[in-house]
Short mmCIF file of C-alpha atoms in Angstrom, two decimals:
data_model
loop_
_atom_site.label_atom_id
_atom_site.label_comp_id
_atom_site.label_asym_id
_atom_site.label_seq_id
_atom_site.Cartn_x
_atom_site.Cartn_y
_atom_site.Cartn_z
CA UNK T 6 75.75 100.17 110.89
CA UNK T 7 75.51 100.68 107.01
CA UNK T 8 72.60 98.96 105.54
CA UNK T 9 74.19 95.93 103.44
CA UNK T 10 74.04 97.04 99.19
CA UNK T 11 73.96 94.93 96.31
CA UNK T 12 74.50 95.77 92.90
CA UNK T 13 71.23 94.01 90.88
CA UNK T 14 71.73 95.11 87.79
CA UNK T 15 70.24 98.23 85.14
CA UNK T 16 67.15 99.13 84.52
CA UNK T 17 65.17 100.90 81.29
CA UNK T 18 66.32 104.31 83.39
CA UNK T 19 69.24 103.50 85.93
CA UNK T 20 71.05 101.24 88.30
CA UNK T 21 68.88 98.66 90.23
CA UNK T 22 70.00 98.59 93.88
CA UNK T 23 69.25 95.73 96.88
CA UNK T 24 69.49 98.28 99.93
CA UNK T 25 68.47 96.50 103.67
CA UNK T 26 66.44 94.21 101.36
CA UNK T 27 64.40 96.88 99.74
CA UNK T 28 64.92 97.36 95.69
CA UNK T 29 65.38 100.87 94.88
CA UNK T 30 66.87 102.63 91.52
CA UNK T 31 68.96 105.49 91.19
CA UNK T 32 69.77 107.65 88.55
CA UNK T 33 73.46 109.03 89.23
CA UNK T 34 73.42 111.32 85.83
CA UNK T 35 69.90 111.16 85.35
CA UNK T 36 68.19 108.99 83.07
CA UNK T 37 69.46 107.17 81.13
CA UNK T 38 71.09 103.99 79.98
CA UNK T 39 73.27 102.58 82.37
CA UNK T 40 76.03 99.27 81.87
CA UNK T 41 78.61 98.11 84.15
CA UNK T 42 78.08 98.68 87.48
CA UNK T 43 80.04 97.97 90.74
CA UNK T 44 80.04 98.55 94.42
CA UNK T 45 83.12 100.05 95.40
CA UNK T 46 84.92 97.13 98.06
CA UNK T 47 83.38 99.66 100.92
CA UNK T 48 79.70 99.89 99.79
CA UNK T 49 79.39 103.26 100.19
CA UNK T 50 80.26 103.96 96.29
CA UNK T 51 79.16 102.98 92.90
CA UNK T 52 81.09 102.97 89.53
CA UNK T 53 79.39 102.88 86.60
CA UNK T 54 79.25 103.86 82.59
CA UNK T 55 76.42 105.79 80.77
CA UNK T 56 76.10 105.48 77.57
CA UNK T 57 76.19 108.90 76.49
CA UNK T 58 78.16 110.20 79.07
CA UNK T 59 80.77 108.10 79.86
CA UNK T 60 82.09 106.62 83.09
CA UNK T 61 80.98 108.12 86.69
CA UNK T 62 81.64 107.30 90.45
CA UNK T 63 78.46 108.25 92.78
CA UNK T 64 77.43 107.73 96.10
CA UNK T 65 75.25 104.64 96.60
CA UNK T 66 71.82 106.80 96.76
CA UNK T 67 73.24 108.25 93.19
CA UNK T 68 74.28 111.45 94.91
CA UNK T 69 78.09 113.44 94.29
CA UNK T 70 78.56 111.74 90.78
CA UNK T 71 81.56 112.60 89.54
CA UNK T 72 82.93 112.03 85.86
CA UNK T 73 85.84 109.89 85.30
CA UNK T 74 85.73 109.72 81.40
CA UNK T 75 86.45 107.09 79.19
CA UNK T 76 86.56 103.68 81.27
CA UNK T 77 84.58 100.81 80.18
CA UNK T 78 84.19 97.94 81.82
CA UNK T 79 85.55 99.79 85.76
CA UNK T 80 86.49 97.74 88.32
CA UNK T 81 87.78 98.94 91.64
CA UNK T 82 90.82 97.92 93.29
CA UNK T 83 90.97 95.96 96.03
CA UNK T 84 91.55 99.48 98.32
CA UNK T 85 88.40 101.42 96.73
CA UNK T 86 91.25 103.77 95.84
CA UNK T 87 91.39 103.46 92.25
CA UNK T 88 89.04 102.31 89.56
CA UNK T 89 90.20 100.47 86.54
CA UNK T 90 88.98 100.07 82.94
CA UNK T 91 89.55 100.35 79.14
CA UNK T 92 89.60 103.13 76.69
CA UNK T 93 88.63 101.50 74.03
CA UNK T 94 87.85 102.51 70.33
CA UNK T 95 86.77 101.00 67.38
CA UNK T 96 85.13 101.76 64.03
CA UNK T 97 81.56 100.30 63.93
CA UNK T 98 82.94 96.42 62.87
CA UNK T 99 86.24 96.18 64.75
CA UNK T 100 88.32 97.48 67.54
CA UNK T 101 90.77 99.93 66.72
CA UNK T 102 92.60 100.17 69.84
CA UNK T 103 92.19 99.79 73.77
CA UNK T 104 94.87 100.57 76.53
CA UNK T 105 94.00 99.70 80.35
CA UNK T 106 93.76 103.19 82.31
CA UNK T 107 93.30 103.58 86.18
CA UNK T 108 91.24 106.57 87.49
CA UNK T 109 91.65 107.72 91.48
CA UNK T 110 88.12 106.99 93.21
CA UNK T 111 87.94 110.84 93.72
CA UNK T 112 88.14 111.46 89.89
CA UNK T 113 91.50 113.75 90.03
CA UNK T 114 94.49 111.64 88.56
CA UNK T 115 94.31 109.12 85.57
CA UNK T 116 96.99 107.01 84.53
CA UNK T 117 97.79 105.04 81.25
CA UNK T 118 98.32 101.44 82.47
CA UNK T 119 99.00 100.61 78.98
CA UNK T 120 99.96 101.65 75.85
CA UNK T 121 100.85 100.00 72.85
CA UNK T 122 99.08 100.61 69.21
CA UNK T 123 99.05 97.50 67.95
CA UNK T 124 98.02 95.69 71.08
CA UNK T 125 94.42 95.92 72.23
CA UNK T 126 94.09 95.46 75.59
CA UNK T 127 90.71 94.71 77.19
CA UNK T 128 88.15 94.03 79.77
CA UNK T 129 90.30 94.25 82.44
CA UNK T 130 89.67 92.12 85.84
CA UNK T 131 91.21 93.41 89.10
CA UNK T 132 91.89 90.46 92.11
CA UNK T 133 90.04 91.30 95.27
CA UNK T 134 92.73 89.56 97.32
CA UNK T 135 96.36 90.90 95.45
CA UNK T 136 97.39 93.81 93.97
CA UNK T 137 97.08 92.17 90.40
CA UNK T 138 94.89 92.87 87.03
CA UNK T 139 94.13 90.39 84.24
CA UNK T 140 93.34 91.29 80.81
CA UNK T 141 92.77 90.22 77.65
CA UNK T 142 94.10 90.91 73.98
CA UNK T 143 91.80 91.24 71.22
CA UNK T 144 93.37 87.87 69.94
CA UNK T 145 92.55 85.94 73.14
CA UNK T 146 96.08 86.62 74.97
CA UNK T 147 95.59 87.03 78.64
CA UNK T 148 97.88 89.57 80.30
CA UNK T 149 98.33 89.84 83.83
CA UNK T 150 99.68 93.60 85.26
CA UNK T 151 100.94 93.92 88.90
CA UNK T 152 100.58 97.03 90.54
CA UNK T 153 101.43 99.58 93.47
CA UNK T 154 99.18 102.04 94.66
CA UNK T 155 100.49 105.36 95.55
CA UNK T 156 99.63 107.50 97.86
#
């Protein structure tokens, strides 16, 4: 059987890992500075953002990274099948715009969720029990999004 994972946290270098009780870190792109990640709802994958280069999906032992681009704050769907986040902008003091965006797990397909300029969507939250994902506005309005996954 697969070795239960848990997602610790970052380190000064990578992604802190709780594998079969043993701590271990891995370094999907390298070193570097790593926020935001999450075990896909299979263990076997992690999503997570570098800061210089942007949003990645990797095996659990940080092998196969692939790049998904611009998605802060990912969170898988309930099916591992899709990962979802913001693209998000802003100018040093303020946000400038953000528009939820869903990414297929194998890196291929991205879809705009969102879009509206003068609404800033953010941080979204995806249910691990319905097809649903919260969000919130930049002025504290919480939108909820249902959705269908395709095949």
């Amino acid at each position: 059987a697969d070795a239960p994972v848990t997602v610790l946290g970052t380190s000064d270098i990578g992604i802190r890992l709780l594998v079969n009780g043993t701590e271990k870190v891995i370094t999907p792109l390298g070193k570097g500075q790593y926020i935001w990640p999450r075990l896909s709802p299979d263990g076997k994958r992690i999503v997570a953002v570098e800061m210089d280069r942007g949003a990645f999906i990797a095996d659990i032992n940080g092998a196969n990274a692939v790049s998904i681009g611009r998605v802060n704050a990912p969170q898988w769907t309930r099916s591992g099948g899709w990962v979802i986040g913001m693209d998000d902008r802003d100018d040093g003091h303020s946000v400038t715009g953000s528009e939820i965006v869903a990414v297929s797990a194998d890196g291929t397909r991205r879809v705009l969720l969102t879009d509206s300029k003068n609404v800033h969507e953010m941080f979204p939250a995806v249910s691990p029990a319905e097809d649903v994902i919260v969000a919130v506005t930049v002025d504290g309005t919480v939108l909820k999004l249902t959705y269908e996954e395709g095949r």
